[in-house]
Amino acid sequence: PGHPFALGITLESIHAETTNEDWEPTFLTSDTHIELIHKLVSLQNLAVYWNPDTPTSKFKDAKDMGKKMAKMIHTESRPQWQHHWLLNPICGSLKVVMNKNPIPDMLIPKLTLNFVFDQIALSLESHQYRDLLDVFDYFSHYTSYQR
């Protein structure tokens, strides 16, 4: 209560598309009979922040809120240094291969996932830890009053 904070998730973009076996974008039609479907999902700058001792944000309307929130998203051209990251911005991809053959084949899995990330960095600052303990304490008191 004495230390307001802002907690959020930011994401610059997520893009999913169907590809061929060489991971090049393609389009499948209903008459295409392929047993292995390839999907590529790209993720740009997914991040989680916890900003301690943050004043309450005020917005005129939903459009104003959208503009201000969009400016807070980390991008390569507009890095956000004011955030205190729990999960630093990450970029990566997910390659999915789906076996659409209705007859089970023990040599070909039904679903294959391949995650590739540049790097993953997690951190917890002392002020974030303090706020986290305060939240747990608040909820434990709240639940004890509910009984």
Coordinates of N, CA and C in Angstrom, one line a residue:
P1 N 0.8 -1.2 0.0 CA 0.0 0.0 0.0 C 0.9 1.3 0.0
G2 N 2.0 1.3 0.7 CA 2.8 2.4 0.7 C 3.7 2.6 -0.5
H3 N 3.8 1.6 -1.3 CA 4.7 1.6 -2.5 C 3.9 1.1 -3.7
P4 N 3.2 2.1 -4.4 CA 2.5 1.6 -5.6 C 3.5 1.2 -6.7
F5 N 3.0 0.2 -7.5 CA 3.9 -0.3 -8.5 C 3.1 -0.5 -9.8
A6 N 3.7 -0.7 -10.9 CA 3.1 -1.0 -12.2 C 3.7 -2.3 -12.6
L7 N 2.8 -3.3 -13.0 CA 3.2 -4.6 -13.4 C 2.6 -4.8 -14.8
G8 N 3.4 -5.2 -15.8 CA 2.8 -5.4 -17.1 C 3.6 -6.3 -18.0
I9 N 3.0 -6.6 -19.1 CA 3.6 -7.4 -20.2 C 3.5 -6.5 -21.4
T10 N 4.7 -6.5 -22.1 CA 4.7 -5.8 -23.4 C 5.1 -6.7 -24.5
L11 N 4.6 -6.5 -25.7 CA 4.8 -7.3 -26.9 C 4.8 -6.4 -28.1
E12 N 5.9 -6.3 -28.8 CA 6.0 -5.5 -30.0 C 5.1 -6.2 -31.1
S13 N 5.3 -7.5 -31.4 CA 4.5 -8.2 -32.4 C 4.7 -9.7 -32.2
I14 N 3.6 -10.3 -32.7 CA 3.6 -11.8 -32.9 C 3.1 -12.1 -34.3
H15 N 3.7 -12.9 -35.0 CA 3.3 -13.2 -36.4 C 3.4 -14.7 -36.6
A16 N 2.3 -15.3 -37.1 CA 2.2 -16.7 -37.4 C 1.8 -16.9 -38.8
E17 N 2.5 -17.9 -39.4 CA 2.2 -18.2 -40.8 C 2.5 -19.6 -41.2
T18 N 1.8 -20.1 -42.2 CA 2.0 -21.4 -42.7 C 3.2 -21.3 -43.7
T19 N 4.1 -22.4 -43.6 CA 5.2 -22.4 -44.5 C 5.4 -23.7 -45.2
N20 N 6.3 -23.8 -46.1 CA 6.6 -25.1 -46.7 C 7.7 -25.8 -45.8
E21 N 8.2 -26.9 -46.2 CA 9.2 -27.6 -45.4 C 10.5 -26.9 -45.2
D22 N 10.8 -25.9 -46.1 CA 12.0 -25.0 -46.0 C 11.7 -23.8 -45.2
W23 N 10.6 -23.7 -44.5 CA 10.2 -22.6 -43.7 C 10.0 -21.3 -44.5
E24 N 9.6 -21.4 -45.7 CA 9.3 -20.2 -46.6 C 7.8 -20.1 -46.6
P25 N 7.2 -18.9 -46.4 CA 5.8 -18.7 -46.4 C 5.1 -19.3 -47.6
T26 N 3.9 -19.9 -47.4 CA 3.1 -20.5 -48.4 C 1.7 -20.4 -48.0
F27 N 0.8 -20.8 -49.0 CA -0.6 -20.8 -48.7 C -1.2 -22.1 -49.1
L28 N -1.9 -22.7 -48.1 CA -2.5 -24.0 -48.4 C -4.0 -23.8 -48.7
T29 N -4.4 -24.6 -49.7 CA -5.8 -24.5 -50.1 C -6.5 -25.8 -49.6
S30 N -7.8 -25.9 -49.7 CA -8.5 -27.0 -49.2 C -8.3 -28.3 -50.0
D31 N -7.8 -28.1 -51.2 CA -7.5 -29.3 -52.1 C -6.1 -29.7 -51.9
T32 N -5.3 -29.0 -51.1 CA -3.9 -29.4 -50.9 C -3.9 -30.6 -49.9
H33 N -3.2 -31.7 -50.3 CA -3.2 -32.9 -49.4 C -1.8 -33.1 -48.9
I34 N -1.5 -32.5 -47.8 CA -0.2 -32.6 -47.2 C -0.3 -33.2 -45.8
E35 N 0.5 -34.2 -45.5 CA 0.4 -34.8 -44.2 C 1.1 -34.0 -43.1
L36 N 2.2 -33.3 -43.5 CA 3.0 -32.6 -42.5 C 2.8 -31.1 -42.8
I37 N 2.2 -30.4 -41.9 CA 1.9 -28.9 -42.0 C 3.0 -28.2 -41.2
H38 N 3.6 -27.2 -41.7 CA 4.6 -26.4 -41.1 C 4.1 -25.0 -40.7
K39 N 4.3 -24.6 -39.5 CA 3.9 -23.3 -39.1 C 5.1 -22.6 -38.4
L40 N 5.2 -21.3 -38.7 CA 6.3 -20.5 -38.1 C 5.7 -19.3 -37.3
V41 N 6.0 -19.2 -36.1 CA 5.5 -18.2 -35.2 C 6.7 -17.3 -34.8
S42 N 6.7 -16.0 -35.1 CA 7.8 -15.1 -34.7 C 7.3 -14.2 -33.6
L43 N 8.2 -14.0 -32.6 CA 7.9 -13.1 -31.5 C 8.9 -12.0 -31.4
Q44 N 8.4 -10.8 -31.3 CA 9.3 -9.6 -31.2 C 9.1 -8.9 -29.9
N45 N 10.2 -8.8 -29.1 CA 10.2 -8.0 -27.9 C 9.1 -8.3 -26.9
L46 N 9.0 -9.6 -26.5 CA 8.1 -9.9 -25.4 C 8.9 -9.6 -24.1
A47 N 8.2 -8.9 -23.2 CA 8.9 -8.5 -21.9 C 7.8 -8.4 -20.8
V48 N 8.3 -8.6 -19.6 CA 7.5 -8.4 -18.4 C 8.2 -7.4 -17.5
Y49 N 7.5 -6.3 -17.1 CA 8.1 -5.3 -16.2 C 7.4 -5.2 -14.9
W50 N 8.1 -4.7 -13.9 CA 7.6 -4.4 -12.6 C 8.3 -3.2 -12.1
N51 N 7.6 -2.0 -12.3 CA 8.1 -0.7 -11.9 C 7.7 -0.3 -10.5
P52 N 8.7 -0.3 -9.6 CA 8.4 0.0 -8.2 C 8.2 1.5 -8.0
D53 N 7.4 1.9 -7.0 CA 7.2 3.3 -6.6 C 6.7 4.1 -7.9
T54 N 5.7 3.6 -8.5 CA 5.2 4.3 -9.7 C 3.9 5.0 -9.4
P55 N 3.8 6.3 -9.8 CA 2.6 7.0 -9.6 C 1.5 6.5 -10.5
T56 N 0.2 6.7 -10.1 CA -0.9 6.2 -10.9 C -1.0 6.9 -12.2
S57 N -1.2 6.2 -13.3 CA -1.4 6.8 -14.6 C -2.8 7.3 -14.8
K58 N -2.9 8.4 -15.5 CA -4.3 9.0 -15.8 C -4.4 9.1 -17.3
F59 N -5.6 8.8 -17.8 CA -5.9 8.9 -19.2 C -7.2 9.6 -19.4
K60 N -7.3 10.4 -20.5 CA -8.5 11.1 -20.8 C -9.6 10.1 -21.3
D61 N -9.2 9.2 -22.1 CA -10.1 8.2 -22.7 C -9.4 7.0 -23.2
A62 N -10.1 6.0 -23.8 CA -9.4 4.8 -24.2 C -8.4 5.0 -25.3
K63 N -8.7 6.0 -26.2 CA -7.7 6.3 -27.3 C -6.4 6.9 -26.7
D64 N -6.5 7.8 -25.7 CA -5.4 8.3 -25.0 C -4.6 7.2 -24.3
M65 N -5.3 6.3 -23.7 CA -4.6 5.2 -23.0 C -3.8 4.4 -24.0
G66 N -4.5 4.1 -25.1 CA -3.8 3.2 -26.2 C -2.5 3.9 -26.7
K67 N -2.6 5.2 -26.9 CA -1.4 5.9 -27.4 C -0.3 5.8 -26.4
K68 N -0.6 6.1 -25.1 CA 0.4 6.2 -24.1 C 1.0 4.8 -23.8
M69 N 0.1 3.8 -23.8 CA 0.6 2.4 -23.6 C 1.5 1.9 -24.7
A70 N 1.1 2.3 -26.0 CA 1.9 1.8 -27.1 C 3.3 2.4 -27.1
K71 N 3.5 3.6 -26.5 CA 4.8 4.3 -26.4 C 5.7 3.5 -25.4
M72 N 5.1 2.7 -24.5 CA 5.8 2.0 -23.5 C 6.4 0.7 -24.0
I73 N 6.0 0.3 -25.2 CA 6.5 -1.0 -25.7 C 7.9 -0.9 -26.2
H74 N 8.8 -1.8 -25.7 CA 10.2 -1.8 -26.2 C 10.3 -2.2 -27.6
T75 N 11.0 -1.4 -28.4 CA 11.3 -1.8 -29.8 C 12.8 -1.5 -30.0
E76 N 13.4 -2.1 -31.1 CA 14.8 -1.8 -31.4 C 15.0 -0.3 -31.6
S77 N 14.1 0.4 -32.3 CA 14.2 1.8 -32.6 C 13.8 2.7 -31.4
R78 N 13.1 2.1 -30.5 CA 12.6 2.9 -29.3 C 12.8 2.1 -28.0
P79 N 14.0 1.9 -27.5 CA 14.2 1.1 -26.3 C 13.6 1.8 -25.1
Q80 N 13.1 1.0 -24.2 CA 12.4 1.6 -23.0 C 13.3 1.3 -21.8
W81 N 14.0 2.4 -21.4 CA 14.9 2.2 -20.3 C 14.3 2.5 -18.9
Q82 N 13.1 3.1 -19.0 CA 12.4 3.5 -17.7 C 11.8 2.2 -17.0
H83 N 11.7 1.1 -17.7 CA 11.1 -0.1 -17.1 C 12.1 -0.8 -16.3
H84 N 11.6 -1.5 -15.3 CA 12.4 -2.4 -14.5 C 12.0 -3.8 -14.8
W85 N 12.7 -4.4 -15.7 CA 12.3 -5.7 -16.3 C 12.4 -6.9 -15.3
L86 N 11.4 -7.7 -15.3 CA 11.5 -9.0 -14.7 C 12.0 -10.0 -15.8
L87 N 11.4 -9.9 -16.9 CA 11.9 -10.6 -18.1 C 12.3 -9.6 -19.2
N88 N 13.6 -9.5 -19.4 CA 14.1 -8.6 -20.4 C 13.5 -8.9 -21.8
P89 N 13.3 -7.9 -22.6 CA 12.7 -8.1 -24.0 C 13.4 -9.3 -24.7
I90 N 12.6 -10.2 -25.2 CA 13.2 -11.3 -25.9 C 12.5 -11.4 -27.3
C91 N 13.3 -11.9 -28.3 CA 12.8 -12.2 -29.6 C 13.1 -13.6 -29.9
G92 N 12.2 -14.2 -30.6 CA 12.4 -15.6 -30.9 C 11.4 -16.2 -31.9
S93 N 11.5 -17.4 -32.2 CA 10.6 -18.1 -33.1 C 10.3 -19.5 -32.6
L94 N 9.2 -19.9 -33.1 CA 8.7 -21.3 -32.8 C 8.4 -21.9 -34.1
K95 N 9.0 -23.1 -34.4 CA 8.7 -23.8 -35.6 C 7.8 -25.0 -35.2
V96 N 6.7 -25.2 -35.8 CA 5.8 -26.2 -35.5 C 5.6 -27.1 -36.7
V97 N 5.7 -28.4 -36.5 CA 5.4 -29.4 -37.6 C 4.2 -30.3 -37.0
M98 N 3.1 -30.2 -37.8 CA 1.9 -31.0 -37.4 C 1.7 -32.2 -38.3
N99 N 1.6 -33.4 -37.8 CA 1.3 -34.5 -38.6 C -0.2 -34.7 -38.7
K100 N -0.7 -34.5 -39.9 CA -2.2 -34.5 -40.1 C -2.7 -35.9 -40.5
N101 N -1.8 -36.9 -40.6 CA -2.1 -38.2 -41.0 C -3.0 -38.8 -39.9
P102 N -4.2 -39.3 -40.3 CA -5.1 -39.9 -39.2 C -4.6 -41.2 -38.7
I103 N -3.8 -41.9 -39.5 CA -3.2 -43.2 -39.0 C -2.0 -42.9 -38.2
P104 N -1.9 -43.4 -37.0 CA -0.7 -43.1 -36.1 C 0.5 -43.8 -36.7
D105 N 1.6 -43.0 -36.6 CA 2.9 -43.5 -37.1 C 3.9 -43.3 -36.0
M106 N 4.5 -44.4 -35.5 CA 5.4 -44.3 -34.3 C 6.7 -43.6 -34.7
L107 N 7.0 -43.4 -36.0 CA 8.2 -42.7 -36.4 C 8.1 -41.2 -36.6
I108 N 6.8 -40.8 -36.8 CA 6.6 -39.4 -37.0 C 5.6 -38.9 -35.9
P109 N 6.1 -38.0 -35.0 CA 5.3 -37.5 -34.0 C 4.1 -36.7 -34.5
K110 N 3.0 -36.6 -33.8 CA 1.9 -35.8 -34.2 C 2.2 -34.3 -34.2
L111 N 3.1 -33.9 -33.3 CA 3.4 -32.5 -33.1 C 4.9 -32.3 -32.7
T112 N 5.6 -31.5 -33.5 CA 7.0 -31.2 -33.1 C 7.1 -29.7 -33.0
L113 N 7.7 -29.3 -31.8 CA 7.9 -27.9 -31.5 C 9.4 -27.6 -31.4
N114 N 9.9 -26.5 -32.0 CA 11.3 -26.1 -31.9 C 11.3 -24.7 -31.6
F115 N 11.7 -24.4 -30.3 CA 11.8 -23.0 -29.8 C 13.2 -22.5 -30.0
V116 N 13.3 -21.2 -30.5 CA 14.6 -20.6 -30.7 C 14.5 -19.2 -30.2
F117 N 15.3 -18.9 -29.2 CA 15.3 -17.5 -28.6 C 16.8 -17.0 -28.6
D118 N 16.9 -15.7 -28.8 CA 18.2 -15.0 -28.8 C 18.9 -15.2 -27.4
Q119 N 18.2 -14.8 -26.4 CA 18.6 -14.9 -25.0 C 17.4 -14.7 -24.1
I120 N 17.5 -15.2 -23.0 CA 16.4 -15.0 -22.0 C 17.1 -14.6 -20.7
A121 N 16.7 -13.4 -20.2 CA 17.3 -12.8 -19.0 C 16.2 -12.5 -18.0
L122 N 16.2 -13.1 -16.9 CA 15.3 -12.8 -15.8 C 16.1 -12.1 -14.7
S123 N 15.4 -11.1 -14.0 CA 16.0 -10.4 -12.9 C 14.9 -10.0 -11.9
L124 N 15.4 -9.8 -10.7 CA 14.5 -9.3 -9.6 C 15.3 -8.4 -8.8
E125 N 14.9 -7.1 -8.8 CA 15.5 -6.1 -8.0 C 15.0 -6.1 -6.6
S126 N 15.7 -5.5 -5.7 CA 15.3 -5.5 -4.2 C 14.0 -4.8 -4.0
H127 N 13.7 -3.7 -4.8 CA 12.4 -3.0 -4.6 C 11.3 -3.9 -5.2
Q128 N 11.5 -4.6 -6.2 CA 10.5 -5.5 -6.8 C 10.2 -6.6 -5.8
Y129 N 11.3 -7.2 -5.1 CA 11.1 -8.2 -4.1 C 10.3 -7.7 -2.9
R130 N 10.6 -6.5 -2.5 CA 9.9 -5.9 -1.4 C 8.4 -5.8 -1.7
D131 N 8.1 -5.3 -2.9 CA 6.7 -5.1 -3.4 C 6.0 -6.5 -3.5
L132 N 6.7 -7.5 -3.9 CA 6.1 -8.8 -4.1 C 5.8 -9.4 -2.7
L133 N 6.7 -9.2 -1.7 CA 6.4 -9.6 -0.3 C 5.2 -8.8 0.2
D134 N 5.1 -7.5 -0.1 CA 3.9 -6.7 0.4 C 2.6 -7.3 -0.2
V135 N 2.6 -7.6 -1.5 CA 1.4 -8.2 -2.1 C 1.0 -9.5 -1.5
F136 N 2.0 -10.4 -1.2 CA 1.7 -11.6 -0.6 C 1.1 -11.4 0.8
D137 N 1.7 -10.5 1.6 CA 1.3 -10.1 2.9 C -0.2 -9.6 2.9
Y138 N -0.4 -8.7 1.9 CA -1.7 -8.1 1.8 C -2.8 -9.2 1.5
F139 N -2.5 -10.1 0.6 CA -3.5 -11.1 0.3 C -3.6 -12.1 1.4
S140 N -2.6 -12.4 2.2 CA -2.7 -13.3 3.3 C -3.6 -12.7 4.4
H141 N -3.5 -11.4 4.6 CA -4.4 -10.7 5.5 C -5.8 -10.7 5.0
Y142 N -6.0 -10.4 3.7 CA -7.3 -10.3 3.1 C -8.0 -11.7 3.2
T143 N -7.3 -12.8 2.9 CA -8.0 -14.1 3.0 C -8.3 -14.5 4.5
S144 N -7.5 -14.0 5.4 CA -7.8 -14.3 6.8 C -9.0 -13.6 7.3
Y145 N -9.3 -12.4 6.7 CA -10.5 -11.6 7.1 C -11.7 -12.2 6.4
Q146 N -11.6 -12.9 5.3 CA -12.7 -13.5 4.6 C -13.3 -14.6 5.4
R147 N -12.6 -15.3 6.2 CA -13.1 -16.5 6.9 C -13.9 -16.1 8.0

